[in-house]
């Protein structure tokens, strides 16, 4: 029980929510640590969506809108943090929602699928196989999911897997708070923002985009610029502390 | 099972170690998230002890050496990461080792005490009471431990508790990777370094310090300078990425 008097109350409550997800078998214990790393970067970024990240979210919406076979890849952390927001994005975009886990067990797949379905998602089911060229279970996905996708939204993805997807020729949209991570540096489009802000941001952008703007936005993706702007945001905040 | 081919192998292995500590009830689930935040800052700091942090570790040794009643406060993360290093520091310094938990249960106290004792620590036992003016279990400690201490080393401490100890008139040495955290900003002496590097650093410094140097070092503690230097290190690393 976190006292409400604690100055980091909101962050501690989210942390407790993730811990309860771990106790329920939804969030991997390693996922709790990954959440912590995100917390640190979000703190450095000011815990708000930057203008640069909002632009990236609009481009992400354009990529989903112009895609032939868009897929949203969901892991335990994403399901725990924003299953409802994923359902809303699926509703407006028609994208396939697929559960993909770095620490893959049937129990966790089942638990995460249930959370997503309870929130209103239609989750891709059926047999899986190792379609992604990675050792270990990390290469497993559905033939109709990531394997067939042209555009994949991966909130909170591992760097190895993001890289493998890009090598397979996929357009990879990553949501990652660390602008220095391999995931962010590898993605076709890195969104440096917190997932519970970023996913609704993409959904809102999707609803306000017409086909013409979408076609235009996907022509001009400068991934490095989004990383640079996020790093500059952090630097500015550190400068303010030093002043 | 993490593949050795993974570029972040070492960090992932430590994360697995912490996860196994959580499964064993030693590390709080919330402690895993805190570990992740530390990982992020260590990454930004270059995953090495800076010259500035090494100086802080020497001053910490001096504070322990000149203390009347020095106490090392150990939580689950610290025990899991470096019980052996805590035992070595206790051996050279004679400091009291006391288990203090933010998420306090008798089972966790017992489990952590066992890990410390197995590593060679003598752990303070006996009754506890709410000696620190904080709501909830966070105020609990031993009368002969933190309550009677003049100098307290708190690796990985919560900001609220660090602040309460300072208000009680204690000299608080914090080990914290986040130079912006309340713990780091509140401590009498903030050591911005990773705990498995910092604790052996303090022990080595303790062994090479004579009384004269120790007396001199404790006269001139500039906490703000250590924070500034850590922030500058992070800024320099971000500048390198932008270049």
Short mmCIF file of C-alpha atoms in Angstrom, two decimals:
data_model
loop_
_atom_site.label_atom_id
_atom_site.label_comp_id
_atom_site.label_asym_id
_atom_site.label_seq_id
_atom_site.Cartn_x
_atom_site.Cartn_y
_atom_site.Cartn_z
CA UNK A 1 0.00 0.00 0.00
CA UNK A 2 1.60 3.22 -1.19
CA UNK A 3 0.79 6.29 0.92
CA UNK A 4 -0.89 9.00 -1.15
CA UNK A 5 1.46 11.48 0.46
CA UNK A 6 4.37 10.05 -1.53
CA UNK A 7 5.60 12.57 -4.14
CA UNK A 8 5.99 9.82 -6.76
CA UNK A 9 2.52 8.39 -6.02
CA UNK A 10 1.42 8.00 -9.65
CA UNK A 11 4.62 6.27 -10.71
CA UNK A 12 4.49 3.97 -7.67
CA UNK A 13 0.86 3.06 -8.37
CA UNK A 14 1.70 2.09 -11.95
CA UNK A 15 4.62 0.09 -10.60
CA UNK A 16 2.22 -1.73 -8.25
CA UNK A 17 -0.11 -2.38 -11.15
CA UNK A 18 2.78 -3.97 -13.07
CA UNK A 19 3.72 -5.99 -9.98
CA UNK A 20 0.16 -7.30 -9.71
CA UNK A 21 0.40 -8.19 -13.41
CA UNK A 22 3.53 -10.18 -12.59
CA UNK A 23 1.78 -11.98 -9.73
CA UNK A 24 -1.04 -12.86 -12.16
CA UNK A 25 1.48 -14.26 -14.65
CA UNK A 26 0.75 -11.60 -17.28
CA UNK A 27 3.90 -9.54 -16.92
CA UNK A 28 7.25 -11.35 -17.00
CA UNK A 29 9.47 -10.61 -14.02
CA UNK A 30 12.04 -9.36 -16.53
CA UNK A 31 9.28 -7.13 -17.90
CA UNK A 32 9.12 -5.33 -14.56
CA UNK A 33 12.76 -4.36 -14.94
CA UNK A 34 12.14 -3.21 -18.49
CA UNK A 35 9.27 -1.08 -17.16
CA UNK A 36 11.67 0.50 -14.71
CA UNK A 37 14.07 1.44 -17.47
CA UNK A 38 11.19 3.07 -19.28
CA UNK A 39 10.24 4.98 -16.12
CA UNK A 40 13.74 6.42 -15.91
CA UNK A 41 13.72 7.67 -19.48
CA UNK A 42 10.18 9.03 -19.14
CA UNK A 43 11.32 10.95 -16.09
CA UNK A 44 14.20 12.40 -18.11
CA UNK A 45 11.82 13.28 -20.96
CA UNK A 46 9.51 15.16 -18.60
CA UNK A 47 6.70 12.57 -18.54
CA UNK A 48 4.87 14.19 -21.44
CA UNK A 49 4.49 13.63 -25.18
CA UNK A 50 6.90 15.94 -26.98
CA UNK A 51 5.95 17.75 -30.18
CA UNK A 52 8.41 15.46 -31.95
CA UNK A 53 6.79 12.29 -30.57
CA UNK A 54 3.33 13.61 -31.47
CA UNK A 55 4.54 14.02 -35.07
CA UNK A 56 5.91 10.47 -35.02
CA UNK A 57 2.53 9.23 -33.77
CA UNK A 58 0.84 10.93 -36.73
CA UNK A 59 3.28 9.24 -39.13
CA UNK A 60 2.59 5.91 -37.38
CA UNK A 61 -1.12 6.41 -38.00
CA UNK A 62 -0.34 7.13 -41.66
CA UNK A 63 1.72 3.92 -41.93
CA UNK A 64 -1.11 1.88 -40.43
CA UNK A 65 -3.65 3.58 -42.73
CA UNK A 66 -1.65 2.90 -45.91
CA UNK A 67 -0.60 -0.64 -44.91
CA UNK A 68 -1.71 -3.76 -46.77
CA UNK A 69 -1.51 -6.03 -43.69
CA UNK A 70 -0.93 -4.04 -40.48
CA UNK A 71 -0.22 -5.92 -37.25
CA UNK A 72 -0.01 -4.71 -33.65
CA UNK A 73 2.31 -6.96 -31.63
CA UNK A 74 1.36 -6.99 -27.95
CA UNK A 75 3.41 -8.27 -25.01
CA UNK A 76 2.60 -8.56 -21.30
CA UNK A 77 3.68 -5.05 -20.35
CA UNK A 78 1.65 -3.47 -23.14
CA UNK A 79 -1.44 -5.52 -22.28
CA UNK A 80 -1.16 -4.62 -18.61
CA UNK A 81 -0.59 -0.94 -19.27
CA UNK A 82 -3.04 -0.20 -22.09
CA UNK A 83 -5.22 -3.09 -23.35
CA UNK A 84 -8.15 -0.68 -23.77
CA UNK A 85 -6.09 1.72 -25.86
CA UNK A 86 -4.94 -1.16 -28.09
CA UNK A 87 -8.60 -2.17 -28.57
CA UNK A 88 -9.49 1.40 -29.62
CA UNK A 89 -6.61 1.52 -32.09
CA UNK A 90 -7.65 -1.83 -33.54
CA UNK A 91 -11.24 -0.62 -33.88
CA UNK A 92 -10.31 2.48 -35.89
CA UNK A 93 -7.48 0.91 -37.91
CA UNK A 94 -8.64 -2.68 -38.44
CA UNK A 95 -5.10 -3.86 -37.63
CA UNK A 96 -4.51 -7.45 -36.54
CA UNK A 97 -3.63 -7.78 -32.84
CA UNK A 98 -1.15 -10.58 -32.16
CA UNK A 99 0.37 -11.60 -28.82
CA UNK A 100 4.14 -11.95 -29.05
CA UNK A 101 6.30 -12.67 -26.04
CA UNK A 102 10.03 -12.56 -25.45
CA UNK A 103 9.50 -14.83 -22.42
CA UNK A 104 6.96 -17.09 -24.10
CA UNK A 105 4.81 -19.64 -22.26
CA UNK A 106 1.37 -20.93 -23.15
CA UNK A 107 0.03 -19.73 -19.79
CA UNK A 108 1.21 -16.19 -20.40
CA UNK A 109 -0.16 -16.20 -23.97
CA UNK A 110 -3.55 -17.30 -22.59
CA UNK A 111 -3.55 -14.74 -19.75
CA UNK A 112 -2.58 -11.86 -22.04
CA UNK A 113 -5.10 -12.88 -24.69
CA UNK A 114 -7.82 -12.84 -22.05
CA UNK A 115 -6.89 -9.33 -20.88
CA UNK A 116 -6.93 -8.06 -24.45
CA UNK A 117 -10.24 -9.74 -25.23
CA UNK A 118 -11.79 -8.40 -22.03
CA UNK A 119 -10.74 -4.94 -23.18
CA UNK A 120 -12.45 -5.45 -26.53
CA UNK A 121 -9.62 -6.65 -28.77
CA UNK A 122 -10.00 -9.37 -31.38
CA UNK A 123 -6.81 -11.40 -30.90
CA UNK A 124 -5.22 -13.51 -33.65
CA UNK A 125 -5.44 -17.20 -32.74
CA UNK A 126 -4.31 -20.45 -34.35
CA UNK A 127 -1.02 -22.27 -34.76
CA UNK A 128 2.34 -20.51 -34.53
CA UNK A 129 5.76 -21.34 -35.93
CA UNK A 130 9.26 -19.91 -36.03
CA UNK A 131 8.86 -17.39 -38.88
CA UNK A 132 11.37 -14.83 -37.57
CA UNK A 133 15.05 -15.80 -37.94
CA UNK A 134 15.98 -15.74 -34.24
CA UNK A 135 17.15 -18.51 -31.94
CA UNK A 136 14.94 -19.58 -29.04
CA UNK A 137 11.22 -18.86 -28.78
CA UNK A 138 11.68 -15.27 -29.80
CA UNK A 139 11.24 -16.21 -33.47
CA UNK A 140 7.74 -17.60 -33.02
CA UNK A 141 4.67 -15.90 -34.51
CA UNK A 142 1.54 -16.56 -36.61
CA UNK A 143 1.76 -16.99 -40.39
CA UNK A 144 -1.16 -14.56 -40.76
CA UNK A 145 0.31 -12.16 -38.17
CA UNK A 146 3.79 -10.68 -38.09
CA UNK A 147 5.02 -13.13 -40.75
CA UNK A 148 2.61 -11.75 -43.36
CA UNK A 149 2.64 -8.14 -42.15
CA UNK A 150 4.01 -5.22 -44.13
CA UNK A 151 3.67 -2.77 -41.21
CA UNK A 152 4.12 -3.85 -37.57
CA UNK A 153 3.55 -1.69 -34.50
CA UNK A 154 5.72 -3.05 -31.69
CA UNK A 155 5.22 -1.26 -28.40
CA UNK A 156 8.05 -2.14 -26.00
CA UNK A 157 9.97 -4.56 -28.23
CA UNK A 158 13.36 -6.21 -27.70
CA UNK A 159 16.17 -4.86 -29.90
CA UNK A 160 17.06 -8.22 -31.40
CA UNK A 161 13.55 -8.85 -32.55
CA UNK A 162 13.00 -5.35 -33.89
CA UNK A 163 16.18 -5.77 -35.93
CA UNK A 164 15.15 -9.19 -37.26
CA UNK A 165 11.80 -7.77 -38.40
CA UNK A 166 13.47 -4.89 -40.21
CA UNK A 167 15.88 -7.33 -41.91
CA UNK A 168 12.82 -9.33 -43.05
CA UNK A 169 11.72 -6.17 -44.88
CA UNK A 170 8.94 -5.15 -42.48
CA UNK A 171 8.15 -1.52 -41.71
CA UNK A 172 8.61 -1.47 -37.93
CA UNK A 173 7.01 1.21 -35.75
CA UNK A 174 8.53 1.02 -32.26
CA UNK A 175 7.27 2.72 -29.11
CA UNK A 176 10.26 3.02 -26.80
CA UNK A 177 11.21 5.59 -24.17
CA UNK A 178 14.93 5.07 -24.63
CA UNK A 179 16.16 6.96 -27.71
CA UNK A 180 19.50 5.14 -27.43
CA UNK A 181 18.07 1.60 -27.39
CA UNK A 182 18.68 -0.77 -30.27
CA UNK A 183 14.93 -1.03 -30.72
CA UNK A 184 14.61 2.72 -31.22
CA UNK A 185 17.70 2.93 -33.42
CA UNK A 186 16.62 -0.02 -35.59
CA UNK A 187 12.95 0.80 -36.12
CA UNK A 188 11.72 2.30 -39.37
CA UNK A 189 9.82 4.77 -37.19
CA UNK A 190 10.76 5.21 -33.52
CA UNK A 191 8.15 6.82 -31.28
CA UNK A 192 9.95 8.05 -28.17
CA UNK A 193 6.99 8.26 -25.84
CA UNK A 194 5.29 6.35 -23.06
CA UNK A 195 3.00 3.62 -24.35
CA UNK A 196 -0.19 4.77 -22.56
CA UNK A 197 0.23 8.19 -24.16
CA UNK A 198 1.52 6.98 -27.54
CA UNK A 199 -1.18 4.45 -28.45
CA UNK A 200 -4.10 6.87 -27.89
CA UNK A 201 -2.00 9.46 -29.74
CA UNK A 202 -1.82 7.17 -32.79
CA UNK A 203 -5.55 6.45 -32.59
CA UNK A 204 -6.47 10.15 -32.44
CA UNK A 205 -4.15 10.89 -35.36
CA UNK A 206 -5.63 8.01 -37.37
CA UNK A 207 -9.13 9.42 -36.99
CA UNK A 208 -8.13 12.88 -38.21
CA UNK A 209 -5.97 11.73 -41.18
CA UNK A 210 -7.26 11.73 -44.72
CA UNK A 211 -5.75 9.47 -47.37
CA UNK A 212 -3.86 12.32 -49.05
CA UNK A 213 -2.04 13.38 -45.88
CA UNK A 214 -1.34 9.75 -45.00
CA UNK A 215 0.25 9.11 -48.41
CA UNK A 216 2.36 12.22 -48.00
CA UNK A 217 3.50 11.45 -44.43
CA UNK A 218 4.79 7.96 -45.22
CA UNK A 219 7.06 9.37 -47.97
CA UNK A 220 9.19 11.36 -45.56
CA UNK A 221 10.14 9.29 -42.49
CA UNK A 222 13.33 10.58 -40.85
CA UNK A 223 13.88 8.10 -38.00
CA UNK A 224 17.17 9.69 -36.91
CA UNK A 225 15.47 13.04 -36.45
CA UNK A 226 13.04 11.65 -33.85
CA UNK A 227 15.93 10.11 -31.91
CA UNK A 228 17.92 13.35 -32.07
CA UNK A 229 14.98 15.41 -30.86
CA UNK A 230 14.35 13.07 -27.92
CA UNK A 231 18.01 13.20 -26.90
CA UNK A 232 17.91 16.99 -27.17
CA UNK A 233 14.85 17.08 -24.91
CA UNK A 234 16.70 15.07 -22.27
CA UNK A 235 19.77 17.30 -22.62
CA UNK A 236 17.71 20.43 -22.21
CA UNK A 237 16.16 19.05 -19.04
CA UNK A 238 19.57 18.19 -17.63
CA UNK A 239 20.78 21.70 -18.53
CA UNK A 240 17.87 23.15 -16.57
CA UNK A 241 18.92 21.13 -13.52
CA UNK A 242 22.49 22.35 -13.83
CA UNK A 243 21.49 26.02 -14.15
CA UNK B 1 17.36 -18.64 -20.95
CA UNK B 2 19.10 -15.63 -22.48
CA UNK B 3 21.16 -16.41 -25.60
CA UNK B 4 24.83 -15.47 -25.14
CA UNK B 5 24.68 -13.88 -28.56
CA UNK B 6 22.52 -11.08 -27.17
CA UNK B 7 24.39 -7.74 -27.14
CA UNK B 8 23.02 -6.89 -23.69
CA UNK B 9 23.86 -10.33 -22.28
CA UNK B 10 25.39 -9.11 -19.00
CA UNK B 11 22.55 -6.75 -18.22
CA UNK B 12 19.98 -9.45 -19.07
CA UNK B 13 21.73 -11.99 -16.85
CA UNK B 14 21.67 -9.59 -13.89
CA UNK B 15 18.01 -8.95 -14.65
CA UNK B 16 17.38 -12.73 -14.54
CA UNK B 17 19.25 -12.91 -11.24
CA UNK B 18 16.97 -10.23 -9.82
CA UNK B 19 13.93 -12.07 -11.22
CA UNK B 20 15.06 -15.26 -9.48
CA UNK B 21 15.45 -13.21 -6.29
CA UNK B 22 11.84 -12.10 -6.74
CA UNK B 23 10.67 -15.69 -7.22
CA UNK B 24 12.51 -16.59 -3.99
CA UNK B 25 10.76 -13.75 -2.16
CA UNK B 26 13.98 -11.83 -1.54
CA UNK B 27 13.46 -9.04 -4.03
CA UNK B 28 10.14 -7.18 -3.98
CA UNK B 29 8.37 -7.09 -7.34
CA UNK B 30 8.52 -3.29 -7.06
CA UNK B 31 12.27 -3.72 -6.50
CA UNK B 32 12.60 -5.19 -9.98
CA UNK B 33 11.22 -1.98 -11.44
CA UNK B 34 13.57 0.07 -9.31
CA UNK B 35 16.44 -2.08 -10.61
CA UNK B 36 15.36 -1.26 -14.16
CA UNK B 37 15.47 2.46 -13.44
CA UNK B 38 18.98 2.01 -12.14
CA UNK B 39 19.93 0.10 -15.30
CA UNK B 40 18.78 3.01 -17.44
CA UNK B 41 20.87 5.54 -15.53
CA UNK B 42 23.89 3.25 -15.44
CA UNK B 43 23.62 2.91 -19.20
CA UNK B 44 23.58 6.72 -19.50
CA UNK B 45 26.56 6.99 -17.15
CA UNK B 46 28.59 4.54 -19.25
CA UNK B 47 28.38 1.58 -16.86
CA UNK B 48 31.58 2.52 -15.07
CA UNK B 49 32.60 4.30 -11.87
CA UNK B 50 33.40 7.92 -12.68
CA UNK B 51 36.32 9.76 -11.09
CA UNK B 52 33.74 11.80 -9.21
CA UNK B 53 31.97 8.71 -7.83
CA UNK B 54 35.31 7.18 -6.82
CA UNK B 55 36.01 10.35 -4.81
CA UNK B 56 32.58 10.09 -3.17
CA UNK B 57 33.32 6.47 -2.26
CA UNK B 58 36.54 7.59 -0.55
CA UNK B 59 34.59 10.20 1.43
CA UNK B 60 32.03 7.51 2.34
CA UNK B 61 34.84 5.36 3.71
CA UNK B 62 36.05 8.35 5.73
CA UNK B 63 32.56 8.90 7.15
CA UNK B 64 32.30 5.25 8.18
CA UNK B 65 35.80 5.38 9.68
CA UNK B 66 35.12 8.47 11.79
CA UNK B 67 31.59 7.42 12.80
CA UNK B 68 30.59 6.62 16.38
CA UNK B 69 27.83 4.17 15.42
CA UNK B 70 27.90 3.36 11.66
CA UNK B 71 25.07 1.31 10.16
CA UNK B 72 24.68 -0.26 6.72
CA UNK B 73 20.99 -0.55 5.81
CA UNK B 74 20.37 -3.44 3.42
CA UNK B 75 17.25 -4.12 1.34
CA UNK B 76 16.36 -7.02 -0.97
CA UNK B 77 17.94 -5.61 -4.10
CA UNK B 78 21.21 -4.88 -2.32
CA UNK B 79 21.32 -8.35 -0.74
CA UNK B 80 20.64 -10.01 -4.07
CA UNK B 81 23.20 -7.95 -5.95
CA UNK B 82 26.10 -7.80 -3.51
CA UNK B 83 25.73 -9.63 -0.15
CA UNK B 84 29.39 -10.66 -0.32
CA UNK B 85 30.56 -7.09 -0.87
CA UNK B 86 28.47 -5.92 2.10
CA UNK B 87 30.12 -8.64 4.24
CA UNK B 88 33.59 -7.43 3.20
CA UNK B 89 32.72 -3.83 4.01
CA UNK B 90 31.36 -4.88 7.39
CA UNK B 91 34.53 -6.87 8.08
CA UNK B 92 36.88 -3.93 7.47
CA UNK B 93 34.65 -1.22 8.97
CA UNK B 94 32.90 -2.98 11.84
CA UNK B 95 29.64 -1.30 10.79
CA UNK B 96 26.31 -2.76 11.91
CA UNK B 97 24.37 -4.44 9.10
CA UNK B 98 20.61 -4.00 9.45
CA UNK B 99 17.88 -5.22 7.10
CA UNK B 100 15.40 -2.47 6.26
CA UNK B 101 12.62 -2.94 3.76
CA UNK B 102 10.26 -0.54 2.06
CA UNK B 103 7.96 -3.51 1.32
CA UNK B 104 8.39 -5.13 4.73
CA UNK B 105 7.22 -8.66 5.56
CA UNK B 106 8.67 -11.09 8.10
CA UNK B 107 9.29 -13.64 5.35
CA UNK B 108 11.35 -11.20 3.32
CA UNK B 109 13.30 -10.08 6.41
CA UNK B 110 14.12 -13.74 7.14
CA UNK B 111 15.08 -14.54 3.54
CA UNK B 112 17.32 -11.49 3.20
CA UNK B 113 18.94 -12.11 6.59
CA UNK B 114 19.78 -15.64 5.49
CA UNK B 115 21.40 -14.44 2.24
CA UNK B 116 23.49 -11.90 4.13
CA UNK B 117 24.53 -14.43 6.80
CA UNK B 118 25.42 -17.00 4.13
CA UNK B 119 27.67 -14.36 2.58
CA UNK B 120 29.42 -13.79 5.93
CA UNK B 121 27.54 -10.81 7.39
CA UNK B 122 26.62 -10.47 11.03
CA UNK B 123 23.04 -9.14 10.85
CA UNK B 124 21.42 -7.08 13.59
CA UNK B 125 18.58 -9.05 15.19
CA UNK B 126 16.02 -8.40 17.93
CA UNK B 127 12.84 -6.37 18.24
CA UNK B 128 12.01 -3.46 15.97
CA UNK B 129 9.77 -0.44 16.37
CA UNK B 130 8.73 2.66 14.46
CA UNK B 131 11.73 4.91 15.20
CA UNK B 132 11.66 6.86 11.91
CA UNK B 133 8.84 9.43 11.58
CA UNK B 134 7.16 7.92 8.51
CA UNK B 135 3.69 6.45 8.08
CA UNK B 136 3.31 2.74 7.30
CA UNK B 137 6.02 0.12 7.86
CA UNK B 138 8.70 2.33 6.35
CA UNK B 139 9.43 3.87 9.74
CA UNK B 140 10.38 0.57 11.37
CA UNK B 141 13.96 -0.18 12.46
CA UNK B 142 16.04 -1.46 15.42
CA UNK B 143 16.80 0.81 18.39
CA UNK B 144 20.46 -0.26 18.16
CA UNK B 145 20.49 0.10 14.37
CA UNK B 146 19.43 3.09 12.30
CA UNK B 147 17.73 4.72 15.31
CA UNK B 148 21.06 5.00 17.19
CA UNK B 149 23.29 5.54 14.16
CA UNK B 150 25.21 8.72 13.46
CA UNK B 151 26.27 7.58 9.96
CA UNK B 152 24.05 5.38 7.77
CA UNK B 153 24.98 3.88 4.42
CA UNK B 154 21.78 3.32 2.43
CA UNK B 155 22.35 1.62 -0.89
CA UNK B 156 19.22 1.94 -3.06
CA UNK B 157 17.01 3.82 -0.61
CA UNK B 158 13.60 5.41 -1.13
CA UNK B 159 13.58 9.22 -1.21
CA UNK B 160 11.05 9.61 1.59
CA UNK B 161 13.10 7.53 3.97
CA UNK B 162 16.41 9.12 3.06
CA UNK B 163 14.83 12.49 3.78
CA UNK B 164 13.38 11.36 7.12
CA UNK B 165 16.80 10.10 8.21
CA UNK B 166 18.47 13.39 7.30
CA UNK B 167 15.78 15.31 9.22
CA UNK B 168 16.54 13.07 12.23
CA UNK B 169 20.09 14.44 12.07
CA UNK B 170 21.74 11.35 10.58
CA UNK B 171 24.61 11.56 8.15
CA UNK B 172 23.18 9.66 5.17
CA UNK B 173 25.40 8.12 2.49
CA UNK B 174 23.22 7.09 -0.46
CA UNK B 175 24.23 4.90 -3.39
CA UNK B 176 21.90 5.80 -6.25
CA UNK B 177 22.35 5.79 -10.02
CA UNK B 178 19.87 8.61 -10.57
CA UNK B 179 21.48 11.97 -9.82
CA UNK B 180 18.05 13.61 -10.03
CA UNK B 181 16.34 11.33 -7.50
CA UNK B 182 15.15 12.67 -4.18
CA UNK B 183 17.37 10.14 -2.45
CA UNK B 184 20.45 11.48 -4.21
CA UNK B 185 19.44 15.11 -3.70
CA UNK B 186 18.63 14.60 -0.03
CA UNK B 187 21.63 12.53 1.07
CA UNK B 188 24.49 14.08 2.99
CA UNK B 189 26.76 12.25 0.54
CA UNK B 190 25.32 10.91 -2.75
CA UNK B 191 27.36 8.24 -4.51
CA UNK B 192 26.18 8.12 -8.12
CA UNK B 193 27.40 4.65 -9.00
CA UNK B 194 26.15 1.10 -9.39
CA UNK B 195 25.96 -0.75 -6.06
CA UNK B 196 28.16 -3.73 -7.03
CA UNK B 197 30.90 -1.28 -8.01
CA UNK B 198 30.31 1.25 -5.22
CA UNK B 199 30.39 -1.04 -2.17
CA UNK B 200 33.75 -2.66 -3.06
CA UNK B 201 34.97 0.84 -3.91
CA UNK B 202 34.15 2.02 -0.37
CA UNK B 203 35.83 -1.07 1.12
CA UNK B 204 39.04 -0.55 -0.88
CA UNK B 205 39.11 3.13 0.08
CA UNK B 206 38.54 2.26 3.75
CA UNK B 207 41.58 -0.02 3.76
CA UNK B 208 43.87 2.63 2.29
CA UNK B 209 42.66 5.56 4.44
CA UNK B 210 44.59 6.74 7.48
CA UNK B 211 42.87 8.63 10.30
CA UNK B 212 44.33 11.97 9.22
CA UNK B 213 42.99 11.78 5.67
CA UNK B 214 39.62 10.49 6.96
CA UNK B 215 39.29 13.46 9.33
CA UNK B 216 40.15 15.84 6.51
CA UNK B 217 37.74 14.27 3.97
CA UNK B 218 34.68 14.49 6.21
CA UNK B 219 35.22 18.26 6.66
CA UNK B 220 34.61 19.07 3.02
CA UNK B 221 31.57 17.22 1.67
CA UNK B 222 30.05 18.99 -1.34
CA UNK B 223 26.99 16.85 -2.15
CA UNK B 224 25.81 19.12 -4.95
CA UNK B 225 29.14 18.77 -6.74
CA UNK B 226 28.75 14.98 -7.06
CA UNK B 227 25.27 15.40 -8.51
CA UNK B 228 26.47 18.05 -10.95
CA UNK B 229 29.36 15.91 -12.12
CA UNK B 230 27.11 12.89 -12.71
CA UNK B 231 24.65 15.00 -14.71
CA UNK B 232 27.56 16.38 -16.73
CA UNK B 233 28.75 12.84 -17.46
CA UNK B 234 25.32 11.93 -18.83
CA UNK B 235 25.20 15.14 -20.86
CA UNK B 236 28.61 14.47 -22.37
CA UNK B 237 27.53 10.98 -23.39
CA UNK B 238 24.37 12.33 -25.00
CA UNK B 239 26.46 14.94 -26.82
CA UNK B 240 28.67 12.16 -28.19
CA UNK B 241 25.58 10.42 -29.59
CA UNK B 242 24.38 13.63 -31.22
CA UNK B 243 27.76 14.36 -32.85
#
